[in-house]
Short mmCIF file of C-alpha atoms and ligand atoms in Angstrom, two decimals:
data_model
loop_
_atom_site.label_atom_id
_atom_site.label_comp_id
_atom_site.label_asym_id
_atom_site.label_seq_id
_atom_site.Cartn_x
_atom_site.Cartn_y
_atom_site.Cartn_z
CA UNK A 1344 186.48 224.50 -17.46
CA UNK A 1345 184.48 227.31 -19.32
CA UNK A 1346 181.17 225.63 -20.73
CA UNK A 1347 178.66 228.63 -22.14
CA UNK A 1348 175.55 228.34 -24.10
CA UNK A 1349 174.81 231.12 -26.04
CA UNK A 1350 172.45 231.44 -29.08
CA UNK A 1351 172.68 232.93 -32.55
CA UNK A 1352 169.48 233.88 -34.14
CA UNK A 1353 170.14 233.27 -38.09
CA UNK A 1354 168.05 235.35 -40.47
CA UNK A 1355 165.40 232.91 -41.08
CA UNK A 1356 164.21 232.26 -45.05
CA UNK A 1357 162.43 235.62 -47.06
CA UNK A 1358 158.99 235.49 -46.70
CA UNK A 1359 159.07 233.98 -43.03
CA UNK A 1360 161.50 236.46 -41.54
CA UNK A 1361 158.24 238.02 -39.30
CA UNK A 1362 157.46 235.14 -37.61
CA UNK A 1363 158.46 234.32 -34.36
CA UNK A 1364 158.32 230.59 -32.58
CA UNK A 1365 155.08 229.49 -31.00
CA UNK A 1366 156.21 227.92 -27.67
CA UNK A 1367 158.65 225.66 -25.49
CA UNK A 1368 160.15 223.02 -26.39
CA UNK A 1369 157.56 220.46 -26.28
CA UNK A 1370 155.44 219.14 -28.87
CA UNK A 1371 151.73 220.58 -28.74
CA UNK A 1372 150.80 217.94 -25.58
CA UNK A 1373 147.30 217.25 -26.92
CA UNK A 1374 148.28 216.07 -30.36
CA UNK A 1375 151.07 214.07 -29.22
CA UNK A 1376 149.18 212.31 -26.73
CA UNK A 1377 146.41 211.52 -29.61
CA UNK A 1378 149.10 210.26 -31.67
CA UNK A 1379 150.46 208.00 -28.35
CA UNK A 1380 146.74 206.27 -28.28
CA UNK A 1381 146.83 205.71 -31.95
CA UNK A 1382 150.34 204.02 -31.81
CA UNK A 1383 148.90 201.97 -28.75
CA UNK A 1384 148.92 198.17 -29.99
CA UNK A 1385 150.60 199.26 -33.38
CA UNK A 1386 153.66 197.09 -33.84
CA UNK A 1387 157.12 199.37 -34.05
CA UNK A 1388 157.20 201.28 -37.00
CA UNK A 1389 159.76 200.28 -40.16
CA UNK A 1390 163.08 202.19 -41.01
CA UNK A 1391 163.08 203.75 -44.17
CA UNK A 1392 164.90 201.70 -46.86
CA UNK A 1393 167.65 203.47 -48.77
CA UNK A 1394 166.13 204.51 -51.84
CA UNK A 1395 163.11 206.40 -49.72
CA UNK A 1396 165.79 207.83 -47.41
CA UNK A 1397 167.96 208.76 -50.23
CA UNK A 1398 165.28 210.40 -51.95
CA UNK A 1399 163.69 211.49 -48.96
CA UNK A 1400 166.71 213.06 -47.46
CA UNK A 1401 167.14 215.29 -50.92
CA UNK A 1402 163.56 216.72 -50.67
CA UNK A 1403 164.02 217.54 -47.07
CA UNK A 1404 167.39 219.19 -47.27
CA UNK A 1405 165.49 221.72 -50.54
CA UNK A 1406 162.77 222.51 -47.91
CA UNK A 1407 164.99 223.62 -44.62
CA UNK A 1408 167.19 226.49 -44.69
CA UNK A 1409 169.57 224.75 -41.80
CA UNK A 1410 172.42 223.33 -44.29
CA UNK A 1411 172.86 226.69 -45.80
CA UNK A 1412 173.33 228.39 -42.28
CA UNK A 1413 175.52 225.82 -40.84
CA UNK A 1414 177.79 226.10 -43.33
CA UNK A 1415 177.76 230.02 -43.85
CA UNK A 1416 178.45 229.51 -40.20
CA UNK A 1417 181.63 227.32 -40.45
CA UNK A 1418 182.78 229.33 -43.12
CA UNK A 1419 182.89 232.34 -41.08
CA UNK A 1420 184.74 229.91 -38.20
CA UNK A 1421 186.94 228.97 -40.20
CA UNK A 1422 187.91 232.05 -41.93
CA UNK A 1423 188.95 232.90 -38.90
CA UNK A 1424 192.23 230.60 -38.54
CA UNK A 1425 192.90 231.07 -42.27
CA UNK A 1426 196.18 231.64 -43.25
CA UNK A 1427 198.83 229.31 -43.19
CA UNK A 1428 198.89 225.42 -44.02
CA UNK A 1429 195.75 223.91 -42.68
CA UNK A 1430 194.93 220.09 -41.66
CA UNK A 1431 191.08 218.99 -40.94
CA UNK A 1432 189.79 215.70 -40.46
CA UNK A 1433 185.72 215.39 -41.66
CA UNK A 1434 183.79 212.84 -39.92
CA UNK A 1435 181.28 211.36 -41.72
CA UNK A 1436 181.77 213.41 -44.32
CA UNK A 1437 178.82 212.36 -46.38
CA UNK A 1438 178.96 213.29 -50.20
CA UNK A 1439 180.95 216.56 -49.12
CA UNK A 1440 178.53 218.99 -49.63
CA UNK A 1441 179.41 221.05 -46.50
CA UNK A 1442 182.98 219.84 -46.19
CA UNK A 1443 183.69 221.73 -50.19
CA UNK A 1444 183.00 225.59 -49.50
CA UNK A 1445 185.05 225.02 -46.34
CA UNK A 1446 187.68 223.78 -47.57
CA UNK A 1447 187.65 226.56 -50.74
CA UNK A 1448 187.44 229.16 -48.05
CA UNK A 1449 190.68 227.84 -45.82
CA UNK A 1450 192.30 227.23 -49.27
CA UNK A 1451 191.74 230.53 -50.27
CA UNK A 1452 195.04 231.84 -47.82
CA UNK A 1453 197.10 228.45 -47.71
CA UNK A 1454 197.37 224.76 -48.57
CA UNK A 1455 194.62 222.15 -46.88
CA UNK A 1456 195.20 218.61 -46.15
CA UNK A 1457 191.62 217.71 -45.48
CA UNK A 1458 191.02 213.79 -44.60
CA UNK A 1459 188.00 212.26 -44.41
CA UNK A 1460 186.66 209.15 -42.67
CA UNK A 1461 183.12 207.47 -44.13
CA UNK A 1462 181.65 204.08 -43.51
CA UNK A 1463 179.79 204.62 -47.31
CA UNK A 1464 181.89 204.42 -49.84
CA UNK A 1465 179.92 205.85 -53.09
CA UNK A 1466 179.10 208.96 -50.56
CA UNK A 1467 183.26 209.12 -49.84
CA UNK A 1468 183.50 209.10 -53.62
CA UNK A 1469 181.55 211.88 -54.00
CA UNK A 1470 183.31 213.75 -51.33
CA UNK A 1471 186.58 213.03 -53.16
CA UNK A 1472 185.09 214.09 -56.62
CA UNK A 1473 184.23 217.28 -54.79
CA UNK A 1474 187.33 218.40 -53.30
CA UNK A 1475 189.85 216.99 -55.58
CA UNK A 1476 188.18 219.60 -57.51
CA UNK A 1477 190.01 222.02 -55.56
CA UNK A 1478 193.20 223.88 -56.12
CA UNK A 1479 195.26 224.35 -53.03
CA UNK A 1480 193.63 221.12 -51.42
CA UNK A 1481 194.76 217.51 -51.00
CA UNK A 1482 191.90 215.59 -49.67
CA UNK A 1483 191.76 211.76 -48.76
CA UNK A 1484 189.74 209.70 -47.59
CA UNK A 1485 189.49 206.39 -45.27
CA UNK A 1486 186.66 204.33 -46.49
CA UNK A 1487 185.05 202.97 -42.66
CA UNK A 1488 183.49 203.98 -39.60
CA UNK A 1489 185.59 206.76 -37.37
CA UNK A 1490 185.93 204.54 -34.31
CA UNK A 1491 188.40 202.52 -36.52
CA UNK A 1492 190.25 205.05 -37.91
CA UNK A 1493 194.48 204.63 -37.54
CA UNK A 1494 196.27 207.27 -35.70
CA UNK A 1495 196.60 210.88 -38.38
CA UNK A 1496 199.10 213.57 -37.73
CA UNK A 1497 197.72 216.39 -35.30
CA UNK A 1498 194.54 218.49 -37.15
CA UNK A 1499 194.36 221.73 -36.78
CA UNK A 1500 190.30 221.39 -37.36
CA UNK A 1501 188.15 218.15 -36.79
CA UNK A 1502 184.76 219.01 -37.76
CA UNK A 1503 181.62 216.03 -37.54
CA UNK A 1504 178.69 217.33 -39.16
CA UNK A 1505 175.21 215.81 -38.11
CA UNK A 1506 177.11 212.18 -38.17
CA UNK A 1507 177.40 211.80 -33.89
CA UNK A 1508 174.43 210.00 -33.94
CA UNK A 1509 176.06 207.28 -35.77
CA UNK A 1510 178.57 206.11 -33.48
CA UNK A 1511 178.62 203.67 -31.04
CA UNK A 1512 179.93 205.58 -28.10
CA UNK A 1513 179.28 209.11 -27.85
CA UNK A 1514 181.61 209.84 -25.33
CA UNK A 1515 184.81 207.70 -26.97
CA UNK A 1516 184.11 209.45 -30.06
CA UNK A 1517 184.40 212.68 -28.72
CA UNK A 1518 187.62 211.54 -26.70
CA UNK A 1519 188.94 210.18 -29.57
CA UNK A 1520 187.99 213.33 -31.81
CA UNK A 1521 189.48 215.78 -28.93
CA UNK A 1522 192.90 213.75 -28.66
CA UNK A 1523 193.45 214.05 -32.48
CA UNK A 1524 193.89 217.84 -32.33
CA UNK A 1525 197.21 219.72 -32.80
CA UNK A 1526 197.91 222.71 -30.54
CA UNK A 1527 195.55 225.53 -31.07
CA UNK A 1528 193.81 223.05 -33.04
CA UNK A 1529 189.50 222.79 -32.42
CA UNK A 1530 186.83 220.60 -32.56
CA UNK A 1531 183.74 221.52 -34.24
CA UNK A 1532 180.34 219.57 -33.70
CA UNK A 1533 177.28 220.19 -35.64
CA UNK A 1534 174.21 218.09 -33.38
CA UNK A 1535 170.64 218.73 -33.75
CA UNK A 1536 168.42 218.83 -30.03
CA UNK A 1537 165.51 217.44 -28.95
CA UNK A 1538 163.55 220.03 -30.11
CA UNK A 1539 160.16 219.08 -31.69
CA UNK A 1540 161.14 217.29 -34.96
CA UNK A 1541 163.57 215.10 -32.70
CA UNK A 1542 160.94 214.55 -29.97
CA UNK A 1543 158.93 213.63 -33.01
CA UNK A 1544 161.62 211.12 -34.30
CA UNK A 1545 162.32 209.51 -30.52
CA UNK A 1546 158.64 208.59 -30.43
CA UNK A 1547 158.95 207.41 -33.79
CA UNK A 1548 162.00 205.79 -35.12
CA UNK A 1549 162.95 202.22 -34.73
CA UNK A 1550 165.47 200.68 -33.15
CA UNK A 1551 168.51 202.68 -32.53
CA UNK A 1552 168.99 205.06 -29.16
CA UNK A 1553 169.05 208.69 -30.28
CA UNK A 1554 171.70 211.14 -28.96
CA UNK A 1555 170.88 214.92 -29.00
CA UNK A 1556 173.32 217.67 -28.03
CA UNK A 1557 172.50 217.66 -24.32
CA UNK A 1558 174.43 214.46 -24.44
CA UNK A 1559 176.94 216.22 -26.60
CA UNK A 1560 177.50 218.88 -23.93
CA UNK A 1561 177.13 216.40 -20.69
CA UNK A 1562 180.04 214.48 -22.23
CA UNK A 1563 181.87 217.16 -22.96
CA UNK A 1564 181.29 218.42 -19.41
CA UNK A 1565 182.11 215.35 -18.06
CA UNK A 1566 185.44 215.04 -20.00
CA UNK A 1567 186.31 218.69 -18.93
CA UNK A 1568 187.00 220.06 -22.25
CA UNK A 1569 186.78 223.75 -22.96
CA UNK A 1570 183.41 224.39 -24.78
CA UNK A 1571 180.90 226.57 -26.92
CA UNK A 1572 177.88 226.04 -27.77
CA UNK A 1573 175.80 228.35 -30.32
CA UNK A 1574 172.48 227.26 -31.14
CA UNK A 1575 171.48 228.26 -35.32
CA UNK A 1576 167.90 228.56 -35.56
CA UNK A 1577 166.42 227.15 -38.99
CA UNK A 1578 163.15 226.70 -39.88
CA UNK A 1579 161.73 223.16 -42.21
CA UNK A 1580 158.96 223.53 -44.63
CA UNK A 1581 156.63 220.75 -44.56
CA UNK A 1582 153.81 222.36 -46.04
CA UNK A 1583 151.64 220.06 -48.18
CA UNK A 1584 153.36 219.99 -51.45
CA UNK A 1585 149.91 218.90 -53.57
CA UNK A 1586 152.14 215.41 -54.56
CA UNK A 1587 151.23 212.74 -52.32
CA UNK A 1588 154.42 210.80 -52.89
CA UNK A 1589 156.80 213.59 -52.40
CA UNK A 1590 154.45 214.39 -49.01
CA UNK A 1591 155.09 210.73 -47.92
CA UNK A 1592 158.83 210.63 -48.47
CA UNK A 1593 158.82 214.14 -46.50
CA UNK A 1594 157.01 212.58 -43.67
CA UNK A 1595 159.08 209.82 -44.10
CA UNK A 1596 162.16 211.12 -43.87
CA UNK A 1597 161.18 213.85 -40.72
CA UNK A 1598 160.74 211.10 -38.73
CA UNK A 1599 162.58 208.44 -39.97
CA UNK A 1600 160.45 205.79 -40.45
CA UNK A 1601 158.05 204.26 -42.41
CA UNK A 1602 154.66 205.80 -41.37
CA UNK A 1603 151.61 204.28 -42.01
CA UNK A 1604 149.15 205.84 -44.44
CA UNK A 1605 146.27 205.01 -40.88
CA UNK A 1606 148.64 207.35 -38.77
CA UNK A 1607 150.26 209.87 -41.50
CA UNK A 1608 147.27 212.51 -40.32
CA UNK A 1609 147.87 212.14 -36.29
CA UNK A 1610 151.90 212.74 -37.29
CA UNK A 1611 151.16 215.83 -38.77
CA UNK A 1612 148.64 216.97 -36.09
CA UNK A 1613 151.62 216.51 -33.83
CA UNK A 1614 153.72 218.50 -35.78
CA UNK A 1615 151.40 221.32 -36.96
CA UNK A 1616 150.81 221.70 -33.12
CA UNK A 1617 154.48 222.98 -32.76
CA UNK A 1618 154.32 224.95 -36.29
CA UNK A 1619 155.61 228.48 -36.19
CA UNK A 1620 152.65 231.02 -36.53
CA UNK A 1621 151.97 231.60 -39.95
CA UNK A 1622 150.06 229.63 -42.82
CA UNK A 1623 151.83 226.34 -43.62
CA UNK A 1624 153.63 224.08 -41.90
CA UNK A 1625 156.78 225.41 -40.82
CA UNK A 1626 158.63 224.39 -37.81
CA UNK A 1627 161.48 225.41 -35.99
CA UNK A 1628 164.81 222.69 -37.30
CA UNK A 1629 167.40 223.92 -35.12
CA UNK A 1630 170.97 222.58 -34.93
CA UNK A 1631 173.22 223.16 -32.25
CA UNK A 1632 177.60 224.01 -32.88
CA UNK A 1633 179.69 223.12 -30.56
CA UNK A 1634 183.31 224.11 -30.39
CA UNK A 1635 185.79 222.63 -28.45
CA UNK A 1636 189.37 223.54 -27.60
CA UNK A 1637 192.32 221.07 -27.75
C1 SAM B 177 173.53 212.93 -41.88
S1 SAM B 177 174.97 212.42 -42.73
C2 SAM B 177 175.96 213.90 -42.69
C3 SAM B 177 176.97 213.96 -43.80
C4 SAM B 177 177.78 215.23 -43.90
N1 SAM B 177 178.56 215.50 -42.72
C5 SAM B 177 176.88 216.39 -44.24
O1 SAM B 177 176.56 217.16 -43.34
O2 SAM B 177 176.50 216.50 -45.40
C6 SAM B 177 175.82 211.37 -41.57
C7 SAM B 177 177.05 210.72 -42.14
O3 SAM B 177 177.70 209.99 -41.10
C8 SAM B 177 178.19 208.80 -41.67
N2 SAM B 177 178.45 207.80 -40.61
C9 SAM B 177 177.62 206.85 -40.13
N3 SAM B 177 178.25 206.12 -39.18
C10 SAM B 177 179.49 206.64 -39.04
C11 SAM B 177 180.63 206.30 -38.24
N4 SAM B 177 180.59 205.30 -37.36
N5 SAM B 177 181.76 207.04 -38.37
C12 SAM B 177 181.80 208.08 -39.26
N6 SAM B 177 180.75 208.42 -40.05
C13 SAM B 177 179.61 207.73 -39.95
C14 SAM B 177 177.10 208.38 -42.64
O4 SAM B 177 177.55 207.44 -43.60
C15 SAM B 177 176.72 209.73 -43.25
O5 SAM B 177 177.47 210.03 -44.39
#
C-alpha cells in the first residue's frame, strides 16, 4: 500500500502573500484555556439554525480563499483524465458550486454523466439548475443521504467535497465510495484537519462527533487503499467587519454554534492567538485532498 503525505503551498490571497504561519498546530494554549474556564458551568452551546447558517455560511465562504483553490485544484486533477466519455458521482453535492467548473472542464474533451447524491433537496435543485446548464453534460441527481444510494454503473471519478463529516460511518462511506469506481477510476476527498478553526469548532459545537482527515487517512490505511494526500493551504478573514451582525454570523458560523454575546470576546482571543502575523485576523483554513485509487 503506498500512503504519502505531501503538501502544496497555494499562493495565498494579494495583499497577504508575505506572511508566513505563526506556529503548530495548536490553538494559542493561554487563550484557549481562558476560554475553557469561561465555558466552565455554561450549559452546551446551541447549533446554528438554518437561516444563520445559511447566511452565515455565504459570508464565510466571501472571506476565505479555500473554495477557489480547491477547485482550481480539481480542475487541474481532472484535466488530467480528460478526454473521452467521463462518469463522476458528487457526494453531497451541495448547490453545485464546485461540482459546475469541473464538470465544464471534463466536458470540454468528451461527454459527462455526472450524478449526484444530496439529502437537501432545494440545494440538489440548484446543483441541477447549474449543470443542466451545460453542453456536453447529463447530470442527475438522487434526492437522499449517500449511505442509501442504489447501486450506479462504475465512475470513473467520485469526488465528496467537505460533506464526510455528514455521514454516519466514516469508514463504510469510504468503502462504499471506493467499491463504486470503474477501472482506472479515483476517489477524490476534500476534508478539512484539526487545525485551529476545527480545534476551535470541537471545543465548541454541539452534539455531533467531528471527523477530520486523520480519520480520513487511518481509514483509508486501515482499508489498504492506495492513497494521496496534498494538504492546500488557505487562509479565512475574520477581521472585524465594523457590522456587528455580519461579525456574529461570522463567529457563528466558524464555530458552528450559537455563541453567546458573554463569551464572543474569549472566542476570538482564542482565535487571534493562532492568527497569521500581520494586522487583522487572519488564520490559516486549510483543507486536506485525498486521492484514492480503485
Ligand atoms: C459543506 S456542504 C458541501 C457541499 C458541496 N460539496 C460544496 O463543496 O459546495 C456538505 C453537503 O453534504 C450534504 N450531506 C449531508 N449529509 C449527507 C449524507 N449523508 N450523504 C451525502 N451528502 C450529505 C449536505 O446536505 C451538504 O450539501
Amino acid at each position: 500500500m503506498e500512503s504519502t503525505l505531501s503538501r502544496t503551498v497555494a499562493a495565498p490571497m494579494g495583499r497577504r502573500v508575505t506572511r508566513t504561519a505563526a506556529a503548530p498546530t495548536a490553538l494559542h494554549p493561554t487563550a484557549l484555556d481562558r476560554l475553557r474556564t469561561e465555558l466552565v458551568g455554561l450549559p452546551p452551546l446551541q447549533p446554528l439554525d438554518p437561516v444563520d447558517y445559511a447566511a452565515g455560511h455565504a459570508l464565510f465562504e466571501a472571506r476565505s480563499d479555500q473554495r477557489s483553490l480547491l477547485t482550481a485544484w480539481l480542475a487541474a486533477r481532472l484535466a488530467r483524465r480528460a478526454g473521452g466519455p467521463t462518469a463522476v458521482l458528487s457526494i453531497g453535492c451541495g448547490d453545485g458550486s464546485v461540482d459546475a467548473p469541473l464538470a465544464a472542464v471534463l466536458a470540454a474533451h468528451g461527454a459527462v454523466d455526472y450524478l449526484a447524491v444530496e439529502p437537501h433537496a432545494p440545494s440538489g435543485a440548484a446543483f441541477l439548475d447549474r449543470l443542466g446548464a451545460l453542453d456536453g453534460v447529463r447530470a442527475e441527481l438522487v434526492v437522499g443521504p449517500f449511505e442509501g444510494l442504489a447501486p450506479v454503473r462504475p465512475r470513473d471519478v467520485v469526488l465528496a467535497v467537505h460533506s464526510l463529516y455528514y455521514v454516519a460511518d466514516l469508514g463504510a462511506a469510504l468503502r462504499h465510495a471506493a467499491e463504486l469506481l470503474g477501472p482506472g477510476g479515483e476517489l477524490l476527498v476534500l476534508h478539512a484537519p484539526l487545525e485551529p478553526l476545527n480545534a476551535l469548532v470541537r471545543e465548541l459545537a454541539p452534539g455531533r462527533q467531528q471527523r477530520f482527515s486523520a480519520d480520513v487517512l487511518d481509514e483509508l490505511n486501515s482499508q489498504g487503499r492506495r492513497t494521496q494526500v496534498e494538504r492546500i493551504d488557505a487562509v479565512l478573514d475574520l477581521s472585524p467587519t465594523g457590522d456587528a451582525e455580519t461579525d456574529r454570523l461570522l463567529l457563528d458560523f466558524t464555530v458552528q454554534a450559537q455563541v453567546p454575546p458573554a463569551l464572543s470576546a474569549a472566542v476570538r482571543a482564542a482565535l487571534l492567538g493562532r492568527a497569521l502575523p500581520g494586522p487583522g485576523l487572519v488564520l490559516p483554513h486549510p483543507v486536506d485532498a485525498f486521492v484514492v485509487a480503485a
